[in-house]
PDB file of C-alpha atoms in Angstrom:
ATOM      1  CA  MET A   1     -65.906  16.358  -1.102  1.00 83.00           C
ATOM      2  CA  ALA A   2     -68.199  17.444   1.145  1.00 92.00           C
ATOM      3  CA  LYS A   3     -68.424  16.106   4.754  1.00 96.00           C
ATOM      4  CA  ILE A   4     -71.197  14.379   5.689  1.00 97.00           C
ATOM      5  CA  LEU A   5     -72.284  13.535   9.489  1.00 98.00           C
ATOM      6  CA  ILE A   6     -74.234  10.419  10.886  1.00 98.00           C
ATOM      7  CA  ALA A   7     -75.042  10.902  13.808  1.00 98.00           C
ATOM      8  CA  PHE A   8     -77.350   7.938  15.844  1.00 98.00           C
ATOM      9  CA  ALA A   9     -78.484   6.476  19.179  1.00 97.00           C
ATOM     10  CA  SER A  10     -79.039   3.162  19.681  1.00 96.00           C
ATOM     11  CA  MET A  11     -79.612   1.203  23.083  1.00 94.00           C
ATOM     12  CA  SER A  12     -80.329  -2.326  21.589  1.00 94.00           C
ATOM     13  CA  GLY A  13     -77.914  -2.000  18.573  1.00 96.00           C
ATOM     14  CA  ASN A  14     -80.868  -1.700  16.054  1.00 97.00           C
ATOM     15  CA  THR A  15     -80.386   1.669  15.277  1.00 97.00           C
ATOM     16  CA  GLU A  16     -76.712   1.655  15.089  1.00 97.00           C
ATOM     17  CA  GLU A  17     -77.115  -1.700  12.451  1.00 97.00           C
ATOM     18  CA  ILE A  18     -79.040   0.781   9.991  1.00 98.00           C
ATOM     19  CA  ALA A  19     -76.110   3.531  10.420  1.00 98.00           C
ATOM     20  CA  GLU A  20     -74.033   0.983   9.508  1.00 97.00           C
ATOM     21  CA  LEU A  21     -75.671   0.063   6.285  1.00 97.00           C
ATOM     22  CA  ILE A  22     -76.327   3.404   5.359  1.00 98.00           C
ATOM     23  CA  LYS A  23     -72.774   4.472   5.565  1.00 97.00           C
ATOM     24  CA  SER A  24     -71.346   1.138   3.745  1.00 96.00           C
ATOM     25  CA  SER A  25     -73.836   1.955   1.162  1.00 96.00           C
ATOM     26  CA  ILE A  26     -72.613   5.778   0.488  1.00 95.00           C
ATOM     27  CA  ASP A  27     -68.655   5.270   1.790  1.00 93.00           C
ATOM     28  CA  THR A  28     -67.699   4.808  -1.540  1.00 88.00           C
ATOM     29  CA  MET A  29     -69.503   7.773  -3.222  1.00 90.00           C
ATOM     30  CA  GLY A  30     -65.911   9.955  -2.344  1.00 89.00           C
ATOM     31  CA  HIS A  31     -67.463  12.129   0.285  1.00 92.00           C
ATOM     32  CA  ASP A  32     -65.590  12.512   3.879  1.00 95.00           C
ATOM     33  CA  ILE A  33     -68.243  10.574   6.167  1.00 96.00           C
ATOM     34  CA  GLU A  34     -68.303  10.583  10.229  1.00 97.00           C
ATOM     35  CA  MET A  35     -70.192   8.646  11.693  1.00 97.00           C
ATOM     36  CA  LYS A  36     -70.622   9.568  15.918  1.00 97.00           C
ATOM     37  CA  ASP A  37     -72.761   8.565  18.978  1.00 97.00           C
ATOM     38  CA  ILE A  38     -75.122  11.655  19.363  1.00 97.00           C
ATOM     39  CA  GLU A  39     -74.772  11.856  22.603  1.00 94.00           C
ATOM     40  CA  ASN A  40     -70.988  12.483  22.090  1.00 93.00           C
ATOM     41  CA  ILE A  41     -71.169  15.591  19.703  1.00 95.00           C
ATOM     42  CA  ASN A  42     -70.888  19.131  20.860  1.00 94.00           C
ATOM     43  CA  THR A  43     -73.948  19.921  18.967  1.00 95.00           C
ATOM     44  CA  GLN A  44     -71.670  23.455  17.076  1.00 95.00           C
ATOM     45  CA  LYS A  45     -69.923  20.799  15.238  1.00 95.00           C
ATOM     46  CA  LEU A  46     -72.895  20.316  13.049  1.00 96.00           C
ATOM     47  CA  LEU A  47     -72.033  23.621  11.680  1.00 97.00           C
ATOM     48  CA  GLU A  48     -68.916  22.105   9.894  1.00 96.00           C
ATOM     49  CA  PHE A  49     -70.870  19.562   8.101  1.00 97.00           C
ATOM     50  CA  ASP A  50     -72.510  20.009   4.750  1.00 96.00           C
ATOM     51  CA  GLY A  51     -74.655  16.798   4.785  1.00 97.00           C
ATOM     52  CA  ILE A  52     -76.498  15.765   7.958  1.00 98.00           C
ATOM     53  CA  ILE A  53     -78.087  12.489   8.619  1.00 98.00           C
ATOM     54  CA  LEU A  54     -79.258  11.498  12.623  1.00 98.00           C
ATOM     55  CA  GLY A  55     -80.957   7.853  13.693  1.00 98.00           C
ATOM     56  CA  ALA A  56     -82.548   7.649  17.061  1.00 98.00           C
ATOM     57  CA  TYR A  57     -84.868   4.786  18.217  1.00 97.00           C
ATOM     58  CA  THR A  58     -88.052   5.874  19.565  1.00 96.00           C
ATOM     59  CA  TRP A  59     -88.621   5.636  23.946  1.00 92.00           C
ATOM     60  CA  GLY A  60     -91.799   4.515  25.751  1.00 88.00           C
ATOM     61  CA  ASP A  61     -94.704   6.380  23.888  1.00 88.00           C
ATOM     62  CA  GLY A  62     -93.120   8.038  21.198  1.00 93.00           C
ATOM     63  CA  GLU A  63     -90.567   9.782  23.140  1.00 94.00           C
ATOM     64  CA  LEU A  64     -86.768  10.694  22.239  1.00 96.00           C
ATOM     65  CA  PRO A  65     -84.486   8.555  23.790  1.00 96.00           C
ATOM     66  CA  TYR A  66     -82.764   9.691  27.195  1.00 95.00           C
ATOM     67  CA  GLU A  67     -79.377  10.140  25.386  1.00 95.00           C
ATOM     68  CA  VAL A  68     -81.012  12.628  22.705  1.00 97.00           C
ATOM     69  CA  GLU A  69     -82.855  14.744  24.639  1.00 96.00           C
ATOM     70  CA  ASP A  70     -79.739  17.249  25.583  1.00 96.00           C
ATOM     71  CA  PHE A  71     -78.814  16.989  21.524  1.00 97.00           C
ATOM     72  CA  TYR A  72     -82.481  17.926  20.797  1.00 98.00           C
ATOM     73  CA  ASP A  73     -82.260  20.699  22.991  1.00 97.00           C
ATOM     74  CA  ASP A  74     -78.992  22.247  22.472  1.00 96.00           C
ATOM     75  CA  ILE A  75     -79.548  22.570  18.380  1.00 97.00           C
ATOM     76  CA  GLU A  76     -82.661  24.494  18.793  1.00 96.00           C
ATOM     77  CA  THR A  77     -80.511  27.411  19.034  1.00 94.00           C
ATOM     78  CA  LEU A  78     -78.397  26.370  15.773  1.00 97.00           C
ATOM     79  CA  ASN A  79     -79.059  28.053  11.991  1.00 98.00           C
ATOM     80  CA  LEU A  80     -78.762  24.946  10.141  1.00 98.00           C
ATOM     81  CA  THR A  81     -79.691  27.047   6.920  1.00 96.00           C
ATOM     82  CA  GLY A  82     -78.250  25.185   3.507  1.00 93.00           C
ATOM     83  CA  LYS A  83     -77.452  21.843   5.396  1.00 96.00           C
ATOM     84  CA  LYS A  84     -79.284  18.850   3.701  1.00 97.00           C
ATOM     85  CA  ALA A  85     -80.695  16.542   6.275  1.00 98.00           C
ATOM     86  CA  ALA A  86     -82.154  13.216   7.002  1.00 98.00           C
ATOM     87  CA  VAL A  87     -83.154  11.096   9.705  1.00 98.00           C
ATOM     88  CA  PHE A  88     -83.636   7.345  10.296  1.00 98.00           C
ATOM     89  CA  GLY A  89     -84.798   5.516  13.316  1.00 98.00           C
ATOM     90  CA  SER A  90     -85.926   2.247  14.740  1.00 97.00           C
ATOM     91  CA  GLY A  91     -88.787   1.441  16.734  1.00 96.00           C
ATOM     92  CA  ASP A  92     -91.891  -1.322  17.771  1.00 94.00           C
ATOM     93  CA  HIS A  93     -95.100  -1.104  16.304  1.00 92.00           C
ATOM     94  CA  ALA A  94     -96.339  -2.706  19.677  1.00 92.00           C
ATOM     95  CA  TYR A  95     -96.072   1.042  20.925  1.00 89.00           C
ATOM     96  CA  PRO A  96     -98.710   3.352  19.514  1.00 89.00           C
ATOM     97  CA  LYS A  97     -96.242   6.194  17.977  1.00 95.00           C
ATOM     98  CA  PHE A  98     -94.196   4.069  15.547  1.00 96.00           C
ATOM     99  CA  CYS A  99     -90.711   5.537  15.151  1.00 97.00           C
ATOM    100  CA  ALA A 100     -91.838   9.038  16.748  1.00 97.00           C
ATOM    101  CA  ALA A 101     -88.346   9.715  17.452  1.00 97.00           C
ATOM    102  CA  VAL A 102     -87.668  10.308  13.195  1.00 98.00           C
ATOM    103  CA  ASP A 103     -90.321  12.675  13.179  1.00 98.00           C
ATOM    104  CA  LEU A 104     -89.351  15.077  16.090  1.00 98.00           C
ATOM    105  CA  LEU A 105     -85.801  15.381  14.987  1.00 98.00           C
ATOM    106  CA  GLU A 106     -87.006  15.844  11.313  1.00 98.00           C
ATOM    107  CA  GLU A 107     -89.236  18.750  12.905  1.00 98.00           C
ATOM    108  CA  ARG A 108     -86.591  19.794  14.933  1.00 98.00           C
ATOM    109  CA  LEU A 109     -83.909  20.619  11.943  1.00 98.00           C
ATOM    110  CA  LYS A 110     -86.312  22.099   9.546  1.00 98.00           C
ATOM    111  CA  GLU A 111     -87.288  24.250  12.717  1.00 98.00           C
ATOM    112  CA  CYS A 112     -83.120  24.867  12.507  1.00 98.00           C
ATOM    113  CA  GLY A 113     -83.543  25.639   8.444  1.00 98.00           C
ATOM    114  CA  ALA A 114     -81.787  22.474   7.096  1.00 98.00           C
ATOM    115  CA  GLU A 115     -83.517  21.267   4.790  1.00 97.00           C
ATOM    116  CA  ILE A 116     -84.692  17.275   4.534  1.00 98.00           C
ATOM    117  CA  ILE A 117     -84.022  16.060   1.167  1.00 97.00           C
ATOM    118  CA  GLU A 118     -85.361  12.431   2.050  1.00 97.00           C
ATOM    119  CA  GLU A 119     -88.290  11.081   3.944  1.00 96.00           C
ATOM    120  CA  GLY A 120     -87.464   9.846   7.269  1.00 98.00           C
ATOM    121  CA  LEU A 121     -86.853   6.143   6.959  1.00 98.00           C
ATOM    122  CA  LYS A 122     -88.477   3.797  10.222  1.00 98.00           C
ATOM    123  CA  VAL A 123     -87.623   0.165  10.794  1.00 98.00           C
ATOM    124  CA  GLU A 124     -89.504  -2.168  12.972  1.00 96.00           C
ATOM    125  CA  LEU A 125     -86.629  -2.871  15.333  1.00 95.00           C
ATOM    126  CA  ALA A 126     -83.285  -4.374  13.737  1.00 95.00           C
ATOM    127  CA  PRO A 127     -83.146  -4.032   9.319  1.00 96.00           C
ATOM    128  CA  GLU A 128     -83.028  -8.040   9.470  1.00 94.00           C
ATOM    129  CA  THR A 129     -84.703  -9.111   6.511  1.00 96.00           C
ATOM    130  CA  GLU A 130     -83.686  -8.475   3.030  1.00 97.00           C
ATOM    131  CA  GLU A 131     -86.341  -5.944   2.478  1.00 97.00           C
ATOM    132  CA  ASP A 132     -85.472  -3.959   5.503  1.00 97.00           C
ATOM    133  CA  ILE A 133     -81.918  -3.686   4.355  1.00 97.00           C
ATOM    134  CA  ASP A 134     -82.719  -2.854   0.879  1.00 97.00           C
ATOM    135  CA  ARG A 135     -84.988   0.053   2.456  1.00 98.00           C
ATOM    136  CA  CYS A 136     -81.533   1.010   4.954  1.00 98.00           C
ATOM    137  CA  VAL A 137     -79.729   1.011   1.167  1.00 97.00           C
ATOM    138  CA  THR A 138     -82.473   2.593  -1.097  1.00 97.00           C
ATOM    139  CA  PHE A 139     -83.013   5.816   1.979  1.00 98.00           C
ATOM    140  CA  ALA A 140     -78.905   5.792   1.580  1.00 97.00           C
ATOM    141  CA  ILE A 141     -78.668   6.016  -2.259  1.00 96.00           C
ATOM    142  CA  ASN A 142     -81.840   8.395  -2.313  1.00 97.00           C
ATOM    143  CA  TYR A 143     -80.088  10.777  -0.091  1.00 97.00           C
ATOM    144  CA  ILE A 144     -76.929  10.913  -1.361  1.00 96.00           C
ATOM    145  CA  SER A 145     -78.284  11.235  -5.026  1.00 94.00           C
ATOM    146  CA  GLN A 146     -80.408  14.214  -3.691  1.00 94.00           C
ATOM    147  CA  PHE A 147     -77.518  15.707  -1.353  1.00 93.00           C
ATOM    148  CA  GLU A 148     -74.824  15.641  -4.865  1.00 91.00           C
ATOM    149  CA  ASP A 149     -77.671  17.101  -7.290  1.00 89.00           C
ATOM    150  CA  GLN A 150     -78.605  20.565  -4.523  1.00 83.00           C
ATOM    151  CA  PHE A 151     -74.653  20.287  -3.202  1.00 74.00           C
ATOM    152  CA  GLU A 152     -73.183  20.790  -6.458  1.00 69.00           C
ATOM    153  CA  GLY A 153     -75.357  23.623  -7.298  1.00 62.00           C
ATOM    154  CA  THR A 154     -74.253  25.587  -4.680  1.00 58.00           C
ATOM    155  CA  VAL A 155     -70.415  25.103  -4.676  1.00 49.00           C
TER     156      VAL A 155
END
Protein backbone atom coordinates (compact mmCIF):
# COMPACT_ATOMS: atom_id res chain seq x y z
CA MET A 1 0.00 0.00 0.00
CA ALA A 2 1.40 3.36 -1.04
CA LYS A 3 1.38 6.50 1.08
CA ILE A 4 0.04 9.59 -0.69
CA LEU A 5 0.00 13.11 0.70
CA ILE A 6 -2.52 15.75 -0.35
CA ALA A 7 -1.27 19.06 1.04
CA PHE A 8 -2.96 22.35 0.27
CA ALA A 9 -3.42 26.00 1.19
CA SER A 10 -6.89 27.48 1.01
CA MET A 11 -8.06 30.91 2.09
CA SER A 12 -11.67 31.02 0.92
CA GLY A 13 -12.25 27.27 0.85
CA ASN A 14 -12.00 26.86 -2.95
CA THR A 15 -8.72 24.95 -2.95
CA GLU A 16 -9.87 22.87 0.01
CA GLU A 17 -12.98 21.86 -1.97
CA ILE A 18 -10.74 20.69 -4.82
CA ALA A 19 -8.57 18.75 -2.35
CA GLU A 20 -11.68 17.07 -0.90
CA LEU A 21 -12.86 16.07 -4.38
CA ILE A 22 -9.45 14.61 -5.21
CA LYS A 23 -9.28 12.70 -1.92
CA SER A 24 -12.80 11.30 -2.22
CA SER A 25 -12.06 10.23 -5.81
CA ILE A 26 -9.05 8.13 -4.80
CA ASP A 27 -10.01 7.12 -1.25
CA THR A 28 -11.41 3.78 -2.37
CA MET A 29 -8.27 2.79 -4.29
CA GLY A 30 -6.61 1.11 -1.30
CA HIS A 31 -3.82 3.61 -0.59
CA ASP A 32 -2.99 5.38 2.65
CA ILE A 33 -4.03 8.95 1.87
CA GLU A 34 -3.21 11.78 4.25
CA MET A 35 -4.63 15.27 3.78
CA LYS A 36 -2.96 18.22 5.50
CA ASP A 37 -2.85 21.98 5.50
CA ILE A 38 0.43 22.88 3.76
CA GLU A 39 1.21 25.41 6.48
CA ASN A 40 1.35 22.66 9.14
CA ILE A 41 3.75 20.31 7.36
CA ASN A 42 7.32 19.67 8.33
CA THR A 43 8.77 19.40 4.81
CA GLN A 44 10.98 16.46 5.87
CA LYS A 45 7.73 14.46 6.18
CA LEU A 46 7.42 14.56 2.38
CA LEU A 47 10.18 11.96 2.24
CA GLU A 48 7.84 9.47 3.94
CA PHE A 49 5.32 9.56 1.07
CA ASP A 50 5.38 7.74 -2.26
CA GLY A 51 3.03 10.24 -3.87
CA ILE A 52 2.68 13.99 -3.33
CA ILE A 53 -0.27 16.09 -4.50
CA LEU A 54 0.05 19.78 -3.68
CA GLY A 55 -2.61 22.46 -3.97
CA ALA A 56 -2.58 26.22 -3.62
CA TYR A 57 -4.57 29.22 -4.63
CA THR A 58 -2.80 31.99 -6.52
CA TRP A 59 -2.42 35.31 -4.76
CA GLY A 60 -2.25 38.75 -6.35
CA ASP A 61 -0.41 38.89 -9.66
CA GLY A 62 0.62 35.23 -9.80
CA GLU A 63 2.31 34.83 -6.42
CA LEU A 64 2.27 31.94 -4.00
CA PRO A 65 0.06 32.52 -0.98
CA TYR A 66 1.85 33.73 2.13
CA GLU A 67 1.19 30.43 3.95
CA VAL A 68 2.96 28.46 1.17
CA GLU A 69 6.12 30.58 0.94
CA ASP A 70 8.05 28.86 3.79
CA PHE A 71 7.06 25.40 2.51
CA TYR A 72 8.18 26.39 -1.00
CA ASP A 73 11.56 27.61 0.31
CA ASP A 74 12.04 24.63 2.64
CA ILE A 75 11.47 21.91 0.02
CA GLU A 76 14.20 23.36 -2.19
CA THR A 77 16.81 21.33 -0.32
CA LEU A 78 14.88 18.02 -0.40
CA ASN A 79 15.71 15.16 -2.73
CA LEU A 80 12.30 14.02 -3.97
CA THR A 81 13.66 11.65 -6.61
CA GLY A 82 11.24 8.78 -7.11
CA LYS A 83 8.26 10.70 -5.74
CA LYS A 84 5.22 10.81 -8.04
CA ALA A 85 3.70 14.26 -7.89
CA ALA A 86 0.91 16.48 -9.17
CA VAL A 87 -0.31 20.00 -8.40
CA PHE A 88 -3.74 21.64 -8.38
CA GLY A 89 -5.03 25.06 -7.56
CA SER A 90 -7.73 27.64 -7.75
CA GLY A 91 -7.45 31.05 -9.31
CA ASP A 92 -9.34 33.93 -10.81
CA HIS A 93 -9.19 34.85 -14.50
CA ALA A 94 -9.57 38.50 -13.44
CA TYR A 95 -5.83 38.43 -12.71
CA PRO A 96 -3.19 38.30 -15.47
CA LYS A 97 -1.46 35.11 -14.27
CA PHE A 98 -4.23 32.54 -13.80
CA CYS A 99 -3.29 29.83 -11.27
CA ALA A 100 0.42 30.65 -11.49
CA ALA A 101 0.97 29.00 -8.08
CA VAL A 102 0.35 25.64 -9.79
CA ASP A 103 3.20 26.31 -12.22
CA LEU A 104 5.54 27.53 -9.46
CA LEU A 105 4.94 24.45 -7.31
CA GLU A 106 5.33 22.08 -10.29
CA GLU A 107 8.66 23.68 -11.17
CA ARG A 108 9.93 23.43 -7.59
CA LEU A 109 8.91 19.77 -7.34
CA LYS A 110 10.73 19.02 -10.62
CA GLU A 111 13.83 20.88 -9.38
CA CYS A 112 13.78 18.59 -6.31
CA GLY A 113 13.66 15.47 -8.49
CA ALA A 114 9.94 14.63 -8.19
CA GLU A 115 8.23 13.34 -11.31
CA ILE A 116 5.09 15.24 -12.33
CA ILE A 117 2.83 12.42 -13.53
CA GLU A 118 -0.35 14.43 -14.13
CA GLU A 119 -0.63 17.88 -15.69
CA GLY A 120 -1.55 20.62 -13.22
CA LEU A 121 -5.23 21.18 -12.54
CA LYS A 122 -6.35 24.81 -12.62
CA VAL A 123 -9.86 25.69 -11.50
CA GLU A 124 -11.62 29.06 -11.68
CA LEU A 125 -12.54 29.85 -8.07
CA ALA A 126 -14.55 26.95 -6.60
CA PRO A 127 -15.35 23.68 -8.42
CA GLU A 128 -19.08 24.42 -8.63
CA THR A 129 -19.99 23.44 -12.18
CA GLU A 130 -20.38 19.83 -13.22
CA GLU A 131 -17.55 20.39 -15.69
CA ASP A 132 -15.17 21.59 -12.95
CA ILE A 133 -16.14 18.74 -10.63
CA ASP A 134 -15.55 16.26 -13.46
CA ARG A 135 -12.13 17.83 -14.14
CA CYS A 136 -11.18 17.38 -10.46
CA VAL A 137 -12.31 13.75 -10.45
CA THR A 138 -10.54 13.07 -13.76
CA PHE A 139 -7.33 14.69 -12.43
CA ALA A 140 -7.46 12.41 -9.37
CA ILE A 141 -8.20 9.25 -11.34
CA ASN A 142 -5.53 10.01 -13.95
CA TYR A 143 -3.00 10.69 -11.19
CA ILE A 144 -3.74 7.47 -9.31
CA SER A 145 -3.76 5.45 -12.54
CA GLN A 146 -0.33 6.80 -13.55
CA PHE A 147 0.87 6.41 -9.97
CA GLU A 148 -0.18 2.77 -9.74
CA ASP A 149 1.34 1.92 -13.14
CA GLN A 150 4.68 3.39 -12.10
CA PHE A 151 4.61 2.48 -8.40
CA GLU A 152 4.01 -1.21 -9.02
CA GLY A 153 7.03 -1.26 -11.29
CA THR A 154 9.23 -0.06 -8.43
CA VAL A 155 7.96 -2.28 -5.59
